[in-house]
Amino acid sequence: MAQPLVKKDDDRDDEAEYSPFLGIEKGAVLQEARVFHDPQLDARRCSQVITKLLYLLNQGETFTKVEATEVFFAVTKLFQSKDTGLRRMVYLIIKELSPSNDEVIIVTSSLMKDMNSKTDMYRANAIRVLCRITDGTLLTQIERYLKQAIVDKNPVVASAALVSGVHLLQTNPEIVKRWSNEVQEAVQSRAALVQFHALALLHQIRQNDRLAVSKLVTSLTKGSVRSPLAQCLLIRYTSQVIRETSNAQSGERPFFDYLESCLRHKAEMVIFEAARAITELSGVTNRELTPAITVLQLFLSSSKPVLRFAAVRTLNKVAMTHPLAVTNCNIDMESLISDQNRSIATLAITTLLKTGNESSVDRLMKQITNFMSDIADEFKIVVVEAIRSLCLKFPLKYRSLMNFLSNILREEGGFEYKKAIVDSIVILIRDIPDAKESGLFHLCEFIEDCEFTYLSTQILHFLGNEGPKTSDPSKYIRYIYNRVILENATVRAAAVSTLAKFGALVESLKPRIFVLLRRCLFDIDDEVRDRATLYLNTLDGNGSIGETDDNVKEFLFGPLDVPLVNLETSLQNYEPSEQPFDISLVPKEVKSQPLAEKKAPGKKPAGLGAPTSNPTSTVDTYEKLLSAIPEFSSFGKLFKSSAPVELTEAETEYAVNAVKHIFDGHVVFQYSCTNTIPEQLLENVTVFVDASDAEEFSEAVSKPLRSLAYDSPGNTFVAFEKPAGVPAVGKFSNLLKFIVKEVDPSTGEADDEGVEDEYQLEDIEIVSADYMLKVGVSNFRNAWESMDPDSERVDEYGLGARESLAEAVSAVINLLGMQPCEETDVVPNNSRSHTCLLSGVFIGNVKVLVRLSFGIDGPKQVAMKLAVRSDDPEISDAIHDIVANG
Amino acid sequence: MLLAVLFSNSEGNILIERFHGVPSEERLHWRSFLVKLGADNLKGAKNEELFVASHKSVYIVYTILGDVCIYVVGKDEYDELALAEVIFAITSAVKDVCSKPPTERIFLDKYGRICLCLDEIVWKGMLENTDKDRVKRLIRLKPPTDV
């Protein structure tokens, strides 16, 4: 006997070193998948390859569309094999590959054949696969078979059809609802699982019909539901019915007898489900609660951790509303404090803390102390919070609870945990006057060795407010001044403020506080020194800042009544001058930052070189640039600025590009010119624009550029008026006109005399897309559905012969100038159809959504269906006009 | 809904995962959360000893079997008790396939079979079969014995 054992161990060593998937690589596996095409299929080998594919998919590997299609097509060949093991693998891999709608058709016939196969198991699996990959149209074809399958005598087939029904109900409810009669029949099935699945489906079909659900529950609670799982479902549906009817009825609670009888069921899950349902009844009485609590108490000492957890979790909830009902279980719960499973132990503790009485607090605290050392921080926080509420419930017990909190405050722990403890102590100090002195003392001890700056400063602030009001304020000074000596600058500054508060409130301490504050004048940190100086002057009484005692206290303890953001902006905008900074001029209303910046009072507009707080976007830059030009100031808000369009070839004498700025009733062309000839200076640079191909536009303003030196770009502008809000289009030809002067390269001086010259530029076009802002939406479908369907305009267009579908898609996107959503601008290779979703804002701030469906046929003829929804139906029409004319 | 079934080895590498109704951007979060939960609690645990946790409305039941950690996550009707059923079905099926609590090697050797078992036990977020003998027959496309 010893021999094989030794051998087995040897095997084990090898195993540890070698994984069957070691060095597995997608490309290689895809190559291997070619065996699927062999005329003589090797079932074993095919199964292995499928396993590898499954492994890859489970490791998060993704297949490209082409790869997935290739594998999928190869897999469909395997339907030829009669090997059952392989067939089972094929079913699985098809589900995992989840082929796209246009590919599904390839397997449909094979699966339909299996669905009518004599082998029951083929039927069951084929149903599951079909339902996984099918869409609505196919479903109507197979509906007849599915209905039959629901009442199939083989429970596996019936279950497969029922569970498919549950899933299909989400996507094709109207079809599944037609199966009601068959499902009803299946509820009476002798097979447990069929009954369970059928009940779930039947309830889902009828869930919106209260009367039907009530009838269902009434009939089933009388009859015999054999499956425990189905029984659990029934209990849930029953409590739902109870919830919905209890308002209408008084007296005896309906169905309560049924729930109570379930407490005596042989399956634990049913017992538990019934117990929980009873505890959750609204307005449950103690008499109703007792039997449920009794079974939960039994579960507390179960050997199964899951049952213990479930019971203690339920009891924890009951303890919130009916603490007295749970007290009977306290002894069992105390034994759970030492439970291996920490979730159970924490729940037990917090339940006990809720139900415990005053006399048991001390004993409980002793048990918890042992327990705290070996649980994670998140559990500890729960316990700390429970202790806080216990302390507020029994204020007389504050001493032992406060001691407990201070002890755990000293132990190791993360920030959140420490913060929970500090918060609890602060709340107790506030609510229980007797606890104040000892609480403050614990906090003082804590900041002596606190690694969290945030907590230290919070405690110092709290100490400054509460400490001076205690019987002996002087004993806190040592702890506070220690911070000035030992801590980082932030804490030191907070400590200085705290000292000042003591000085202001406790007259007898004032001289000593002054000594300490003066020492702070030599601190290495600016903030600490500034604060010390400020407080010394304030408290001294001779200073100009606080004239009276009340003023001092108001200054030290009163709230800062301006938003910090506004104060910061005002301070940044303040320029050192004779006039001191006046805090009363800081705006008090909370505004968005850029506005606050503009409205900073007592301050002239920031110069061009003034640093701005945020890097500004290009649009903002354009907006500022244009609004600085008086001629354009009446044009209103800038709607859109295009990207710069080059109007000259690269490396010519003069480089010019243009930006189109669109306003509601105007269009401004900004020509950015660069002179690339060192020997020339250009003066009086303008662009002569011929708008004869743009009928709706008339020139309004032309703003010449005074001079254009070598290699320092400058701008000249031409503005056009157009009908307001109308997306007028047109073509503009441009001619650069200027006076050129010779420059002496050695001196850099220009001649006095110049010669007029001109230079031909490329044309500019205003197109419809210029009136559209690219604004994306996060969820296209929701956005689409939230728009008024009456605003929808649908039409079909032939786009003629195109290079590819992708080219046609991008041409339409460019024509409309809208933002592609959900990456629908990417067209998969070789696809024959594509849907593209676009969103944007049209001039006049009209939101527009577009749904484009493309199709391409053999000779590359592309057809497109365009559906538009927008805030304004006229704009929907306008979008169609753009496409029709484009 | 059964939100996730996840197998990892003792170092926390994922062996199999099945998510249902979990958006893909949340999956990484779940993966690391579960693996950390296992790393914190499963060390030295006995085979098939069940651990429970809950987070907001979501329940988690997990265990170790040989070298493999198994996690199941559920919500609503899939509370800790239902999940215990699920995990029991999974562990017994895995043990059956591997004929003992598996080492990682054995688990990977039987990978295909285990995937098939899982396919029978959990389907698109719902518990389907619980009995290991039934699962064993089903993955061979044999009808269950009670038919």
PDB file of N, CA and C in Angstrom, chain A residues 298-360:
ATOM      1  N   LEU A 298     -31.949  29.723  18.216  1.00  0.00           N
ATOM      2  CA  LEU A 298     -31.384  28.392  17.985  1.00  0.00           C
ATOM      3  C   LEU A 298     -30.270  28.453  16.941  1.00  0.00           C
ATOM      4  N   PHE A 299     -30.507  29.258  15.906  1.00  0.00           N
ATOM      5  CA  PHE A 299     -29.500  29.381  14.845  1.00  0.00           C
ATOM      6  C   PHE A 299     -28.201  29.990  15.368  1.00  0.00           C
ATOM      7  N   LEU A 300     -28.307  30.827  16.417  1.00  0.00           N
ATOM      8  CA  LEU A 300     -27.098  31.475  16.945  1.00  0.00           C
ATOM      9  C   LEU A 300     -26.053  30.455  17.366  1.00  0.00           C
ATOM     10  N   SER A 301     -26.532  29.282  17.824  1.00  0.00           N
ATOM     11  CA  SER A 301     -25.547  28.286  18.260  1.00  0.00           C
ATOM     12  C   SER A 301     -25.367  27.187  17.214  1.00  0.00           C
ATOM     13  N   SER A 302     -25.761  27.475  15.991  1.00  0.00           N
ATOM     14  CA  SER A 302     -25.584  26.489  14.924  1.00  0.00           C
ATOM     15  C   SER A 302     -24.101  26.297  14.618  1.00  0.00           C
ATOM     16  N   SER A 303     -23.784  25.137  14.062  1.00  0.00           N
ATOM     17  CA  SER A 303     -22.379  24.898  13.716  1.00  0.00           C
ATOM     18  C   SER A 303     -22.031  25.559  12.391  1.00  0.00           C
ATOM     19  N   LYS A 304     -23.038  25.990  11.650  1.00  0.00           N
ATOM     20  CA  LYS A 304     -22.768  26.590  10.346  1.00  0.00           C
ATOM     21  C   LYS A 304     -22.608  28.106  10.481  1.00  0.00           C
ATOM     22  N   PRO A 305     -21.447  28.616  10.096  1.00  0.00           N
ATOM     23  CA  PRO A 305     -21.220  30.058  10.255  1.00  0.00           C
ATOM     24  C   PRO A 305     -22.242  30.903   9.501  1.00  0.00           C
ATOM     25  N   VAL A 306     -22.678  30.406   8.335  1.00  0.00           N
ATOM     26  CA  VAL A 306     -23.616  31.191   7.545  1.00  0.00           C
ATOM     27  C   VAL A 306     -24.929  31.394   8.303  1.00  0.00           C
ATOM     28  N   LEU A 307     -25.370  30.334   8.983  1.00  0.00           N
ATOM     29  CA  LEU A 307     -26.610  30.440   9.756  1.00  0.00           C
ATOM     30  C   LEU A 307     -26.435  31.393  10.928  1.00  0.00           C
ATOM     31  N   ARG A 308     -25.283  31.293  11.590  1.00  0.00           N
ATOM     32  CA  ARG A 308     -25.030  32.182  12.729  1.00  0.00           C
ATOM     33  C   ARG A 308     -25.047  33.630  12.255  1.00  0.00           C
ATOM     34  N   PHE A 309     -24.379  33.854  11.138  1.00  0.00           N
ATOM     35  CA  PHE A 309     -24.310  35.215  10.591  1.00  0.00           C
ATOM     36  C   PHE A 309     -25.705  35.733  10.271  1.00  0.00           C
ATOM     37  N   ALA A 310     -26.474  34.895   9.566  1.00  0.00           N
ATOM     38  CA  ALA A 310     -27.819  35.307   9.163  1.00  0.00           C
ATOM     39  C   ALA A 310     -28.657  35.638  10.393  1.00  0.00           C
ATOM     40  N   ALA A 311     -28.547  34.788  11.417  1.00  0.00           N
ATOM     41  CA  ALA A 311     -29.368  34.998  12.607  1.00  0.00           C
ATOM     42  C   ALA A 311     -28.971  36.281  13.320  1.00  0.00           C
ATOM     43  N   VAL A 312     -27.671  36.465  13.512  1.00  0.00           N
ATOM     44  CA  VAL A 312     -27.241  37.626  14.283  1.00  0.00           C
ATOM     45  C   VAL A 312     -27.510  38.905  13.489  1.00  0.00           C
ATOM     46  N   ARG A 313     -27.435  38.821  12.185  1.00  0.00           N
ATOM     47  CA  ARG A 313     -27.709  40.006  11.365  1.00  0.00           C
ATOM     48  C   ARG A 313     -29.180  40.407  11.491  1.00  0.00           C
ATOM     49  N   THR A 314     -30.043  39.396  11.467  1.00  0.00           N
ATOM     50  CA  THR A 314     -31.465  39.682  11.601  1.00  0.00           C
ATOM     51  C   THR A 314     -31.768  40.234  12.989  1.00  0.00           C
ATOM     52  N   LEU A 315     -31.178  39.598  14.014  1.00  0.00           N
ATOM     53  CA  LEU A 315     -31.427  40.061  15.389  1.00  0.00           C
ATOM     54  C   LEU A 315     -30.916  41.492  15.570  1.00  0.00           C
ATOM     55  N   ASN A 316     -29.801  41.790  14.928  1.00  0.00           N
ATOM     56  CA  ASN A 316     -29.254  43.143  15.001  1.00  0.00           C
ATOM     57  C   ASN A 316     -30.273  44.158  14.491  1.00  0.00           C
ATOM     58  N   LYS A 317     -30.941  43.799  13.423  1.00  0.00           N
ATOM     59  CA  LYS A 317     -31.952  44.711  12.866  1.00  0.00           C
ATOM     60  C   LYS A 317     -33.146  44.835  13.823  1.00  0.00           C
ATOM     61  N   VAL A 318     -33.566  43.671  14.373  1.00  0.00           N
ATOM     62  CA  VAL A 318     -34.707  43.696  15.287  1.00  0.00           C
ATOM     63  C   VAL A 318     -34.364  44.574  16.498  1.00  0.00           C
ATOM     64  N   ALA A 319     -33.094  44.505  16.933  1.00  0.00           N
ATOM     65  CA  ALA A 319     -32.680  45.242  18.134  1.00  0.00           C
ATOM     66  C   ALA A 319     -32.878  46.744  17.984  1.00  0.00           C
ATOM     67  N   MET A 320     -32.864  47.223  16.763  1.00  0.00           N
ATOM     68  CA  MET A 320     -33.052  48.659  16.560  1.00  0.00           C
ATOM     69  C   MET A 320     -34.478  49.075  16.918  1.00  0.00           C
ATOM     70  N   THR A 321     -35.446  48.189  16.625  1.00  0.00           N
ATOM     71  CA  THR A 321     -36.838  48.581  16.868  1.00  0.00           C
ATOM     72  C   THR A 321     -37.423  47.923  18.116  1.00  0.00           C
ATOM     73  N   HIS A 322     -37.017  46.698  18.386  1.00  0.00           N
ATOM     74  CA  HIS A 322     -37.569  45.979  19.532  1.00  0.00           C
ATOM     75  C   HIS A 322     -36.438  45.409  20.397  1.00  0.00           C
ATOM     76  N   PRO A 323     -35.653  46.270  21.045  1.00  0.00           N
ATOM     77  CA  PRO A 323     -34.495  45.755  21.788  1.00  0.00           C
ATOM     78  C   PRO A 323     -34.885  44.735  22.859  1.00  0.00           C
ATOM     79  N   LEU A 324     -36.061  44.945  23.457  1.00  0.00           N
ATOM     80  CA  LEU A 324     -36.435  44.042  24.561  1.00  0.00           C
ATOM     81  C   LEU A 324     -36.674  42.625  24.064  1.00  0.00           C
ATOM     82  N   ALA A 325     -37.193  42.509  22.850  1.00  0.00           N
ATOM     83  CA  ALA A 325     -37.491  41.184  22.324  1.00  0.00           C
ATOM     84  C   ALA A 325     -36.218  40.358  22.146  1.00  0.00           C
ATOM     85  N   VAL A 326     -35.106  41.033  21.980  1.00  0.00           N
ATOM     86  CA  VAL A 326     -33.861  40.325  21.674  1.00  0.00           C
ATOM     87  C   VAL A 326     -33.081  39.960  22.931  1.00  0.00           C
ATOM     88  N   THR A 327     -33.424  40.590  24.066  1.00  0.00           N
ATOM     89  CA  THR A 327     -32.603  40.375  25.274  1.00  0.00           C
ATOM     90  C   THR A 327     -32.459  38.904  25.643  1.00  0.00           C
ATOM     91  N   ASN A 328     -33.503  38.099  25.316  1.00  0.00           N
ATOM     92  CA  ASN A 328     -33.412  36.669  25.642  1.00  0.00           C
ATOM     93  C   ASN A 328     -32.208  36.006  24.992  1.00  0.00           C
ATOM     94  N   CYS A 329     -31.786  36.546  23.878  1.00  0.00           N
ATOM     95  CA  CYS A 329     -30.698  35.915  23.125  1.00  0.00           C
ATOM     96  C   CYS A 329     -29.323  36.390  23.592  1.00  0.00           C
ATOM     97  N   ASN A 330     -29.296  37.323  24.554  1.00  0.00           N
ATOM     98  CA  ASN A 330     -28.018  37.942  24.899  1.00  0.00           C
ATOM     99  C   ASN A 330     -26.926  36.947  25.279  1.00  0.00           C
ATOM    100  N   ILE A 331     -27.315  35.930  26.018  1.00  0.00           N
ATOM    101  CA  ILE A 331     -26.282  34.981  26.470  1.00  0.00           C
ATOM    102  C   ILE A 331     -25.666  34.270  25.277  1.00  0.00           C
ATOM    103  N   ASP A 332     -26.516  33.841  24.346  1.00  0.00           N
ATOM    104  CA  ASP A 332     -25.989  33.170  23.145  1.00  0.00           C
ATOM    105  C   ASP A 332     -25.111  34.118  22.350  1.00  0.00           C
ATOM    106  N   MET A 333     -25.528  35.378  22.341  1.00  0.00           N
ATOM    107  CA  MET A 333     -24.752  36.328  21.542  1.00  0.00           C
ATOM    108  C   MET A 333     -23.412  36.643  22.170  1.00  0.00           C
ATOM    109  N   GLU A 334     -23.378  36.645  23.494  1.00  0.00           N
ATOM    110  CA  GLU A 334     -22.090  36.913  24.151  1.00  0.00           C
ATOM    111  C   GLU A 334     -21.060  35.869  23.769  1.00  0.00           C
ATOM    112  N   SER A 335     -21.530  34.631  23.607  1.00  0.00           N
ATOM    113  CA  SER A 335     -20.560  33.585  23.231  1.00  0.00           C
ATOM    114  C   SER A 335     -20.064  33.802  21.798  1.00  0.00           C
ATOM    115  N   LEU A 336     -20.821  34.566  21.008  1.00  0.00           N
ATOM    116  CA  LEU A 336     -20.393  34.814  19.617  1.00  0.00           C
ATOM    117  C   LEU A 336     -19.297  35.875  19.530  1.00  0.00           C
ATOM    118  N   ILE A 337     -19.056  36.593  20.654  1.00  0.00           N
ATOM    119  CA  ILE A 337     -18.003  37.623  20.610  1.00  0.00           C
ATOM    120  C   ILE A 337     -16.663  36.996  20.257  1.00  0.00           C
ATOM    121  N   SER A 338     -16.511  35.726  20.671  1.00  0.00           N
ATOM    122  CA  SER A 338     -15.232  35.072  20.371  1.00  0.00           C
ATOM    123  C   SER A 338     -15.313  34.261  19.083  1.00  0.00           C
ATOM    124  N   ASP A 339     -16.346  34.477  18.288  1.00  0.00           N
ATOM    125  CA  ASP A 339     -16.505  33.705  17.049  1.00  0.00           C
ATOM    126  C   ASP A 339     -15.322  33.955  16.103  1.00  0.00           C
ATOM    127  N   GLN A 340     -14.914  32.859  15.454  1.00  0.00           N
ATOM    128  CA  GLN A 340     -13.803  32.958  14.510  1.00  0.00           C
ATOM    129  C   GLN A 340     -14.077  33.990  13.419  1.00  0.00           C
ATOM    130  N   ASN A 341     -15.321  34.019  12.987  1.00  0.00           N
ATOM    131  CA  ASN A 341     -15.688  34.927  11.905  1.00  0.00           C
ATOM    132  C   ASN A 341     -15.955  36.308  12.473  1.00  0.00           C
ATOM    133  N   ARG A 342     -15.117  37.261  12.067  1.00  0.00           N
ATOM    134  CA  ARG A 342     -15.156  38.583  12.679  1.00  0.00           C
ATOM    135  C   ARG A 342     -16.429  39.353  12.369  1.00  0.00           C
ATOM    136  N   SER A 343     -17.009  39.074  11.212  1.00  0.00           N
ATOM    137  CA  SER A 343     -18.266  39.760  10.879  1.00  0.00           C
ATOM    138  C   SER A 343     -19.344  39.365  11.877  1.00  0.00           C
ATOM    139  N   ILE A 344     -19.353  38.080  12.233  1.00  0.00           N
ATOM    140  CA  ILE A 344     -20.352  37.599  13.189  1.00  0.00           C
ATOM    141  C   ILE A 344     -20.098  38.243  14.546  1.00  0.00           C
ATOM    142  N   ALA A 345     -18.820  38.255  14.964  1.00  0.00           N
ATOM    143  CA  ALA A 345     -18.491  38.804  16.276  1.00  0.00           C
ATOM    144  C   ALA A 345     -18.885  40.276  16.367  1.00  0.00           C
ATOM    145  N   THR A 346     -18.572  41.045  15.319  1.00  0.00           N
ATOM    146  CA  THR A 346     -18.899  42.471  15.358  1.00  0.00           C
ATOM    147  C   THR A 346     -20.405  42.690  15.437  1.00  0.00           C
ATOM    148  N   LEU A 347     -21.139  41.912  14.636  1.00  0.00           N
ATOM    149  CA  LEU A 347     -22.596  42.043  14.677  1.00  0.00           C
ATOM    150  C   LEU A 347     -23.122  41.699  16.066  1.00  0.00           C
ATOM    151  N   ALA A 348     -22.539  40.665  16.670  1.00  0.00           N
ATOM    152  CA  ALA A 348     -22.982  40.249  17.999  1.00  0.00           C
ATOM    153  C   ALA A 348     -22.725  41.390  18.989  1.00  0.00           C
ATOM    154  N   ILE A 349     -21.542  41.956  18.935  1.00  0.00           N
ATOM    155  CA  ILE A 349     -21.192  43.043  19.859  1.00  0.00           C
ATOM    156  C   ILE A 349     -22.141  44.213  19.698  1.00  0.00           C
ATOM    157  N   THR A 350     -22.334  44.641  18.464  1.00  0.00           N
ATOM    158  CA  THR A 350     -23.161  45.833  18.279  1.00  0.00           C
ATOM    159  C   THR A 350     -24.607  45.547  18.678  1.00  0.00           C
ATOM    160  N   THR A 351     -25.055  44.309  18.466  1.00  0.00           N
ATOM    161  CA  THR A 351     -26.404  43.976  18.925  1.00  0.00           C
ATOM    162  C   THR A 351     -26.460  44.047  20.442  1.00  0.00           C
ATOM    163  N   LEU A 352     -25.450  43.467  21.074  1.00  0.00           N
ATOM    164  CA  LEU A 352     -25.425  43.476  22.537  1.00  0.00           C
ATOM    165  C   LEU A 352     -25.392  44.901  23.063  1.00  0.00           C
ATOM    166  N   LEU A 353     -24.625  45.749  22.414  1.00  0.00           N
ATOM    167  CA  LEU A 353     -24.541  47.132  22.869  1.00  0.00           C
ATOM    168  C   LEU A 353     -25.893  47.824  22.759  1.00  0.00           C
ATOM    169  N   LYS A 354     -26.712  47.363  21.820  1.00  0.00           N
ATOM    170  CA  LYS A 354     -28.023  47.971  21.674  1.00  0.00           C
ATOM    171  C   LYS A 354     -29.010  47.444  22.698  1.00  0.00           C
ATOM    172  N   THR A 355     -28.838  46.169  23.057  1.00  0.00           N
ATOM    173  CA  THR A 355     -29.856  45.558  23.919  1.00  0.00           C
ATOM    174  C   THR A 355     -29.422  45.521  25.376  1.00  0.00           C
ATOM    175  N   GLY A 356     -28.137  45.704  25.624  1.00  0.00           N
ATOM    176  CA  GLY A 356     -27.624  45.562  26.991  1.00  0.00           C
ATOM    177  C   GLY A 356     -28.279  46.554  27.942  1.00  0.00           C
ATOM    178  N   ASN A 357     -28.368  46.189  29.236  1.00  0.00           N
ATOM    179  CA  ASN A 357     -28.886  47.141  30.220  1.00  0.00           C
ATOM    180  C   ASN A 357     -27.730  47.726  31.017  1.00  0.00           C
ATOM    181  N   GLU A 358     -28.066  48.686  31.845  1.00  0.00           N
ATOM    182  CA  GLU A 358     -27.043  49.450  32.527  1.00  0.00           C
ATOM    183  C   GLU A 358     -26.104  48.554  33.339  1.00  0.00           C
ATOM    184  N   SER A 359     -26.691  47.500  33.926  1.00  0.00           N
ATOM    185  CA  SER A 359     -25.868  46.675  34.814  1.00  0.00           C
ATOM    186  C   SER A 359     -24.863  45.828  34.044  1.00  0.00           C
ATOM    187  N   SER A 360     -25.172  45.550  32.775  1.00  0.00           N
ATOM    188  CA  SER A 360     -24.273  44.635  32.046  1.00  0.00           C
ATOM    189  C   SER A 360     -23.167  45.382  31.303  1.00  0.00           C
TER     190      SER A 360
END
